[in-house]
Amino acid sequence: MTKKERAILVLLAILNFTHILDFMIMMPLGNYLMPYFKISPQQFSFLVASYTFSASASGFAAIFFADGFDRKRLLITAYTGFLLATLACGLAPGYTFLLLARVVAGLFGGLIGAQVISIIADIFQYERRGRAMGAVMSAFAVASTIGIPLGLYLANLISWHAPFIFIAATGALLIPLLIYYLPAMNKHLQQGERKKISFEGFVGILKDKKQYTALIFSGLIMFAHFVIIPFINPYMEFNLGYSKKLTPLIYLVGGITAFIASNYLGRLSDKIGKLKIFTVCLLISLPLMFIITNLVTIPYWIVLVLFGMWFSVATGRGVTSQAMISGVVKPEHRGSFQSFNSSVQQLGSGLAALVAGFVVTKNANGSIAHYGWLGVIGVAAMLITFFIARMTFSTVDKKSIS
C-alpha cells in the first residue's frame, strides 16, 4: 500500500468515525434521554429510527444520480450538511426539535457511507479490498473505543447535548483536509459526461439476482445486529443495576477488540477467503447474542469479556460482508449500487430500532421487559444471512468483477 493510499484511508477512516459516532451515540443515550424528556421506549426508538429511515430515503434517491457526480464533491457536500444537522441536534431545546434534526442529519448521512465504500472500491482491487475495507471500517471500533466513552463522559460532565456538538466540531476540522488531500474521483464518468438522473443502475440491480440478493443480505445483517443495541444501556442500568459510570466500559473494551479484529480479520480474509471468515464470525456470534440479551447480574469483568467477543465477531462479519457485496457490481454502476446498499442498511437499522421499541416495554419500577425476545429475533435474522451468504457469495472470492 502506497503512502497516498494510506493517507486516503486515514482521512476516510476519520470521516467514518464522526459519521458512525453520530449514529451510534444516540443508542447509549437512551438512559439519559428517556428520563430527561420523560418519554417511553417507543418514543426513544423513534429518535433512533428517524435518522435511519431518512438516511434510507436519501440513499435510495441517490441511486438515480450518484454515478453522475465526482464522488469527492458529493461526499464533501453531504458531509457538510450532515455536520450542520448534527450541530442542530446538540442545540435541540426539546424532543420534537431533536427528532426533526435527526431526520435532517439522516438525509445527508445517507449519502456518506455509499460514497466512502465506492471510493475504496474504485481505488483498491478486490484482492486488496478486504484490508482497505477493514482499515476504514475500524472507524467503527474507534468510535466505540474512544468516541462513545468520551461522548458519555461529556454527557455525564455537561449534558446529553455535548456529544453532538463535539462531533460537529471535529468534523468541521476535517473538511479542509478532505478538500486538499482527497483526489478527484471521476474516472467512472466518461469525458464530457453531464450530470444527470439515470435509471440504468437501478434497473440493473433489479435485473441481477446476485445484486438484489446481496442487498437483502446487507439489510438483514444490519437488522440482526442493531435489534439488540438500542436497549443495551437501559438494560444494564435499569435491570441489572450497573452504574452509568460503568456502561461506557462496554464500548471501550468492545471497541478495542473490534479495532484489532477489523484489521486482522480484514487482512486474513484476503488470504483465505472472505466467506470463510464471515461464516466463522457469524456462528460464534449466535450464542453471544442470546447470552447478552438474557444476562443476569454477574461480575462486570465477565460482562466486558462477553461484549468484547461480540464486538469482535460483529466487526468481522461487517468487514467481510461489505467486501463480498462490493464484488457483485461493475465499477461504472458502483455508486448507484452502494447508494442502494446504504439505503437498505439504514432501512434494516431503522426497522430494528422500531421492532426493539415495540417489543421492549417499561415496567413500573423503570426496568425494561422482553429484552431477551430481541436476542431470539436477532439470532433468527442472522441465521437467514448465513444461508443467503452460502448461496450468493460462494464464487465471489474466486472470481470477482473488481
Coordinates of C-alpha atoms in Angstrom, one line a residue:
M1 CA 0.0 0.0 0.0
T2 CA 1.4 3.4 -1.0
K3 CA 1.7 6.5 1.2
K4 CA -1.0 8.1 -0.8
E5 CA -3.3 5.2 -0.4
R6 CA -2.7 5.2 3.4
A7 CA -3.4 8.9 3.6
I8 CA -6.7 8.5 1.8
L9 CA -7.7 5.6 4.1
V10 CA -6.8 7.7 7.2
L11 CA -9.0 10.6 6.0
L12 CA -11.9 8.3 5.2
A13 CA -11.5 6.5 8.5
I14 CA -11.7 9.8 10.4
L15 CA -14.7 10.9 8.4
N16 CA -16.3 7.5 9.1
F17 CA -15.5 7.9 12.7
T18 CA -17.6 11.1 13.1
H19 CA -20.3 9.7 10.8
I20 CA -20.7 6.4 12.7
L21 CA -20.3 8.1 16.1
D22 CA -23.2 10.4 15.3
F23 CA -25.4 7.4 14.6
M24 CA -24.1 5.2 17.4
I25 CA -24.1 7.8 20.2
M26 CA -27.9 8.1 20.1
M27 CA -28.4 4.5 21.3
P28 CA -26.4 4.6 24.5
L29 CA -28.0 7.9 25.4
G30 CA -31.3 6.1 25.9
N31 CA -30.9 6.1 29.7
Y32 CA -30.2 9.8 29.5
L33 CA -32.9 10.9 27.1
M34 CA -35.8 8.8 28.4
P35 CA -35.8 10.4 31.9
Y36 CA -34.8 13.9 30.5
F37 CA -37.7 14.1 28.1
K38 CA -40.0 11.8 30.1
I39 CA -40.5 9.6 27.0
S40 CA -41.4 5.9 26.6
P41 CA -39.1 3.2 25.0
Q42 CA -41.2 3.6 21.8
Q43 CA -40.6 7.3 21.6
F44 CA -36.9 6.8 22.1
S45 CA -36.9 4.2 19.3
F46 CA -38.4 6.9 17.1
L47 CA -35.3 9.1 17.8
V48 CA -33.0 6.2 16.7
A49 CA -35.2 5.2 13.7
S50 CA -35.8 8.7 12.4
Y51 CA -32.2 9.0 11.4
T52 CA -32.0 5.6 9.7
F53 CA -35.3 5.9 7.8
S54 CA -34.4 9.4 6.4
A55 CA -30.9 8.1 5.6
S56 CA -32.5 5.2 3.8
A57 CA -34.7 7.5 1.8
S58 CA -31.8 9.7 0.7
G59 CA -29.7 6.7 -0.1
F60 CA -32.4 5.3 -2.3
A61 CA -32.8 8.7 -4.1
A62 CA -29.0 8.7 -4.7
I63 CA -29.3 5.6 -6.8
F64 CA -30.5 7.8 -9.6
F65 CA -27.8 10.4 -9.6
A66 CA -24.8 9.2 -7.5
D67 CA -22.8 7.9 -10.5
G68 CA -23.3 11.2 -12.4
F69 CA -21.1 13.1 -10.0
D70 CA -17.5 13.3 -8.8
R71 CA -17.6 11.1 -5.7
K72 CA -15.3 13.5 -3.8
R73 CA -17.6 16.5 -4.4
L74 CA -20.7 14.5 -3.5
L75 CA -19.1 13.2 -0.3
I76 CA -17.9 16.7 0.9
T77 CA -21.3 18.3 0.2
A78 CA -23.2 15.6 2.0
Y79 CA -20.7 15.7 4.9
T80 CA -21.1 19.4 5.3
G81 CA -24.9 19.2 5.5
F82 CA -24.6 16.3 7.9
L83 CA -22.4 18.3 10.3
L84 CA -24.8 21.2 10.4
A85 CA -27.7 18.9 11.2
T86 CA -25.6 17.2 13.9
L87 CA -24.9 20.7 15.5
A88 CA -28.7 21.3 15.5
C89 CA -29.1 18.1 17.4
G90 CA -26.7 19.4 20.0
L91 CA -28.6 22.6 20.3
A92 CA -32.1 21.0 20.4
P93 CA -34.3 22.5 23.1
G94 CA -36.9 19.8 23.1
Y95 CA -37.9 16.3 21.9
T96 CA -39.7 17.4 18.7
F97 CA -36.8 19.6 17.6
L98 CA -34.3 16.8 18.2
L99 CA -36.5 14.4 16.3
L100 CA -36.6 16.8 13.3
A101 CA -32.8 17.4 13.5
R102 CA -32.2 13.7 13.4
V103 CA -34.3 13.4 10.3
V104 CA -32.2 16.1 8.5
A105 CA -29.0 14.5 9.7
G106 CA -30.1 11.2 8.3
L107 CA -30.9 12.8 4.9
F108 CA -27.3 13.9 4.5
G109 CA -25.8 11.0 6.3
G110 CA -27.5 8.5 4.0
L111 CA -25.2 9.8 1.2
I112 CA -22.0 9.5 3.0
G113 CA -21.4 5.7 3.6
A114 CA -22.1 4.8 0.0
Q115 CA -19.5 7.3 -1.3
V116 CA -16.9 6.1 1.2
I117 CA -17.3 2.5 0.1
S118 CA -17.4 3.4 -3.6
I119 CA -14.2 5.4 -3.3
I120 CA -12.4 2.5 -1.6
A121 CA -13.7 0.1 -4.2
D122 CA -12.6 2.4 -7.0
I123 CA -9.1 2.7 -5.6
F124 CA -8.5 -0.9 -4.4
Q125 CA -8.9 -4.1 -6.4
Y126 CA -10.9 -6.9 -4.9
E127 CA -7.8 -8.8 -3.9
R128 CA -6.7 -5.9 -1.6
R129 CA -10.1 -4.6 -0.7
G130 CA -10.5 -6.6 2.5
R131 CA -7.6 -4.9 4.1
A132 CA -8.7 -1.5 2.9
M133 CA -12.2 -2.0 4.0
G134 CA -11.0 -3.3 7.4
A135 CA -8.9 -0.1 7.8
V136 CA -11.8 2.3 7.1
M137 CA -14.3 0.2 9.0
S138 CA -12.0 0.2 12.0
A139 CA -13.6 3.6 12.5
F140 CA -16.5 1.7 14.0
A141 CA -14.1 0.3 16.6
V142 CA -12.5 3.7 17.3
A143 CA -16.0 5.2 17.6
S144 CA -16.8 2.6 20.2
T145 CA -13.4 2.7 21.9
I146 CA -12.9 6.4 22.1
G147 CA -16.0 8.2 20.7
I148 CA -18.8 6.6 22.8
P149 CA -17.0 6.6 26.1
L150 CA -15.9 10.2 25.5
G151 CA -19.4 11.1 24.4
L152 CA -20.9 9.5 27.5
Y153 CA -18.3 11.2 29.7
L154 CA -19.3 14.6 28.2
A155 CA -22.9 13.7 28.7
N156 CA -22.2 12.9 32.4
L157 CA -20.0 16.0 32.8
I158 CA -22.1 18.6 30.9
S159 CA -25.3 17.2 29.4
W160 CA -26.6 15.0 26.6
H161 CA -26.2 17.9 24.2
A162 CA -22.4 17.8 24.4
P163 CA -21.6 14.7 22.3
F164 CA -23.4 16.1 19.2
I165 CA -21.6 19.4 19.5
F166 CA -18.3 17.5 19.8
I167 CA -19.0 15.5 16.7
A168 CA -19.9 18.7 14.7
A169 CA -16.7 20.5 15.8
T170 CA -14.5 17.5 15.0
G171 CA -16.0 17.1 11.5
A172 CA -15.6 20.8 10.8
L173 CA -11.8 20.5 11.3
L174 CA -11.7 17.6 8.8
I175 CA -13.4 19.3 5.8
P176 CA -10.3 21.4 4.7
L177 CA -8.2 18.2 4.8
L178 CA -10.6 16.3 2.7
I179 CA -10.7 19.1 0.1
Y180 CA -6.9 19.3 -0.1
Y181 CA -5.9 15.6 0.1
L182 CA -8.7 13.6 -1.4
P183 CA -8.2 13.3 -5.2
A184 CA -10.9 13.8 -7.7
M185 CA -13.0 10.6 -8.0
N186 CA -14.4 10.9 -11.5
K187 CA -12.8 8.1 -13.5
H188 CA -16.2 6.3 -13.6
L189 CA -17.5 9.3 -15.7
Q190 CA -17.0 9.4 -19.4
Q191 CA -15.2 12.5 -20.6
G192 CA -17.7 15.4 -21.1
E193 CA -20.5 13.4 -19.5
R194 CA -23.2 15.5 -18.0
K195 CA -24.6 15.1 -14.5
K196 CA -28.0 13.6 -15.0
I197 CA -30.6 11.4 -13.4
S198 CA -30.3 7.9 -14.6
F199 CA -32.3 4.8 -14.0
E200 CA -29.7 2.5 -15.5
G201 CA -28.1 1.5 -12.3
F202 CA -31.4 0.8 -10.5
V203 CA -32.8 -1.3 -13.4
G204 CA -29.5 -3.2 -13.5
I205 CA -29.9 -4.1 -9.8
L206 CA -33.4 -5.3 -10.3
K207 CA -32.4 -7.5 -13.2
D208 CA -29.3 -9.0 -11.5
K209 CA -30.3 -11.7 -8.9
K210 CA -26.9 -11.6 -7.3
Q211 CA -27.1 -7.8 -6.8
Y212 CA -30.6 -7.7 -5.2
T213 CA -29.9 -10.8 -3.1
A214 CA -26.7 -9.1 -1.8
L215 CA -28.8 -6.1 -0.8
I216 CA -31.3 -8.2 1.1
F217 CA -28.4 -9.9 2.8
S218 CA -26.9 -6.5 3.7
G219 CA -30.1 -5.2 5.2
L220 CA -30.6 -8.4 7.3
I221 CA -27.1 -8.1 8.7
M222 CA -27.8 -4.6 10.0
F223 CA -31.2 -5.6 11.3
A224 CA -29.8 -8.6 13.2
H225 CA -27.1 -6.5 14.8
F226 CA -29.0 -3.4 15.7
V227 CA -32.1 -5.0 17.0
I228 CA -30.4 -5.5 20.4
I229 CA -28.1 -2.4 20.6
P230 CA -30.6 0.4 21.4
F231 CA -31.5 -1.0 24.8
I232 CA -28.1 -2.3 26.0
N233 CA -27.5 0.6 28.3
P234 CA -31.1 0.8 29.7
Y235 CA -31.0 -2.9 30.3
M236 CA -27.6 -2.7 32.0
E237 CA -28.6 0.1 34.3
F238 CA -32.3 -0.3 34.9
N239 CA -32.5 -4.1 35.0
L240 CA -29.0 -5.3 36.2
G241 CA -28.1 -2.3 38.4
Y242 CA -24.8 -1.3 36.8
S243 CA -23.9 2.3 37.1
K244 CA -23.8 4.9 34.3
K245 CA -20.1 5.2 35.0
L246 CA -19.5 1.5 34.2
T247 CA -21.6 1.1 31.0
P248 CA -19.1 3.2 28.8
L249 CA -16.6 0.4 29.5
I250 CA -18.6 -1.9 27.3
Y251 CA -17.9 0.3 24.3
L252 CA -14.3 0.9 25.3
V253 CA -13.5 -2.8 25.6
G254 CA -15.7 -3.7 22.7
G255 CA -14.1 -1.0 20.5
I256 CA -10.5 -2.1 21.3
T257 CA -11.3 -5.7 20.4
A258 CA -13.2 -4.6 17.3
F259 CA -10.3 -2.4 16.2
I260 CA -7.9 -5.4 16.4
A261 CA -10.4 -7.7 14.7
S262 CA -11.3 -5.3 11.8
N263 CA -7.7 -5.0 10.7
Y264 CA -6.6 -8.6 11.4
L265 CA -9.7 -10.3 10.0
G266 CA -9.7 -7.9 7.0
R267 CA -6.2 -9.0 6.1
L268 CA -6.9 -12.7 6.9
S269 CA -10.0 -12.6 4.7
D270 CA -7.8 -11.5 1.7
K271 CA -5.6 -14.6 2.2
I272 CA -8.1 -17.4 3.0
G273 CA -11.4 -16.1 1.8
K274 CA -14.0 -13.6 2.9
L275 CA -16.8 -16.0 3.0
K276 CA -14.9 -18.3 5.4
I277 CA -14.2 -15.5 7.8
F278 CA -17.7 -14.3 7.6
T279 CA -19.1 -17.8 8.4
V280 CA -16.9 -18.3 11.4
C281 CA -17.7 -14.9 12.9
L282 CA -21.4 -15.4 12.3
L283 CA -21.5 -18.8 14.0
I284 CA -19.6 -17.5 17.0
S285 CA -21.9 -14.5 17.3
L286 CA -25.2 -16.6 17.6
P287 CA -24.8 -17.8 21.2
L288 CA -23.3 -14.5 22.3
M289 CA -26.4 -12.6 21.1
F290 CA -28.6 -14.9 23.1
I291 CA -26.4 -14.6 26.2
I292 CA -26.1 -10.8 26.1
T293 CA -29.9 -10.3 25.9
N294 CA -30.5 -12.7 28.8
L295 CA -27.8 -11.6 31.2
V296 CA -28.2 -11.6 35.0
T297 CA -26.2 -9.5 37.4
I298 CA -22.6 -11.0 37.3
P299 CA -19.1 -9.7 37.9
Y300 CA -18.6 -6.8 35.5
W301 CA -15.4 -8.1 34.0
I302 CA -17.3 -11.1 32.6
V303 CA -19.8 -8.7 31.0
L304 CA -16.9 -6.9 29.4
V305 CA -15.4 -10.2 28.1
L306 CA -18.7 -11.2 26.5
F307 CA -19.2 -7.8 24.8
G308 CA -15.5 -7.8 23.7
M309 CA -16.1 -11.1 21.9
W310 CA -19.3 -10.0 20.4
F311 CA -17.9 -6.7 19.1
S312 CA -15.0 -8.6 17.5
V313 CA -17.1 -11.1 15.6
A314 CA -19.7 -8.5 14.6
T315 CA -16.9 -6.4 13.1
G316 CA -15.5 -9.4 11.3
R317 CA -19.0 -10.0 9.8
G318 CA -19.2 -6.4 8.8
V319 CA -15.8 -6.1 7.1
T320 CA -16.2 -9.4 5.1
S321 CA -19.8 -8.9 4.2
Q322 CA -19.2 -5.5 2.7
A323 CA -16.1 -6.7 0.9
M324 CA -18.2 -9.5 -0.7
I325 CA -21.1 -7.3 -1.5
S326 CA -18.8 -4.8 -3.3
G327 CA -17.7 -7.6 -5.7
V328 CA -21.1 -8.2 -7.3
V329 CA -21.3 -4.9 -9.3
K330 CA -19.4 -3.3 -12.1
P331 CA -17.3 -0.1 -11.4
E332 CA -19.5 2.1 -13.6
H333 CA -22.6 1.3 -11.5
R334 CA -20.8 1.1 -8.1
G335 CA -22.0 4.5 -6.9
S336 CA -25.7 3.6 -7.6
F337 CA -25.4 0.2 -6.1
Q338 CA -23.6 1.3 -2.9
S339 CA -26.2 4.1 -2.5
F340 CA -28.9 1.4 -2.7
N341 CA -26.8 -0.7 -0.3
S342 CA -26.5 2.2 2.2
S343 CA -30.3 2.7 1.9
V344 CA -31.1 -0.9 2.6
Q345 CA -28.6 -0.9 5.5
Q346 CA -30.2 2.2 7.1
L347 CA -33.7 0.6 6.5
G348 CA -32.6 -2.5 8.3
S349 CA -31.2 -0.5 11.2
G350 CA -34.4 1.6 11.4
L351 CA -36.7 -1.4 11.3
A352 CA -34.5 -3.0 14.0
A353 CA -34.9 0.1 16.3
L354 CA -38.7 0.2 15.7
V355 CA -39.0 -3.6 16.4
A356 CA -36.9 -3.2 19.5
G357 CA -39.0 -0.2 20.7
F358 CA -42.3 -2.1 20.3
V359 CA -41.1 -5.4 21.7
V360 CA -39.5 -3.9 24.8
T361 CA -41.8 -2.4 27.4
K362 CA -41.2 -0.4 30.6
N363 CA -42.1 -1.9 34.0
A364 CA -43.5 0.1 36.9
N365 CA -40.1 0.2 38.6
G366 CA -38.4 1.6 35.5
S367 CA -36.8 -1.6 34.3
I368 CA -37.4 -2.9 30.8
A369 CA -39.2 -6.2 29.9
H370 CA -38.8 -8.6 26.9
Y371 CA -35.2 -7.7 26.1
G372 CA -34.5 -11.4 25.7
W373 CA -37.0 -11.6 22.9
L374 CA -34.8 -9.3 20.8
G375 CA -32.0 -11.8 21.1
V376 CA -34.2 -14.5 19.6
I377 CA -35.2 -12.2 16.8
G378 CA -31.6 -11.3 16.1
V379 CA -30.4 -14.9 16.0
A380 CA -33.2 -15.8 13.6
A381 CA -32.3 -13.0 11.2
M382 CA -28.6 -13.9 11.4
L383 CA -29.3 -17.5 10.5
I384 CA -31.1 -16.3 7.4
T385 CA -28.0 -14.3 6.3
F386 CA -25.9 -17.5 6.8
F387 CA -27.9 -19.3 4.1
I388 CA -28.0 -16.3 1.8
A389 CA -24.2 -15.9 2.0
R390 CA -23.6 -19.5 1.1
M391 CA -25.8 -19.2 -2.0
T392 CA -24.7 -15.8 -3.2
F393 CA -21.0 -15.4 -2.4
S394 CA -19.6 -18.8 -2.8
T395 CA -17.9 -17.8 -6.1
V396 CA -17.1 -14.2 -5.4
D397 CA -13.8 -14.9 -3.7
K398 CA -12.7 -16.9 -6.7
K399 CA -13.9 -14.6 -9.5
S400 CA -14.8 -11.0 -8.9
I401 CA -16.0 -8.1 -11.1
S402 CA -13.3 -5.9 -9.2

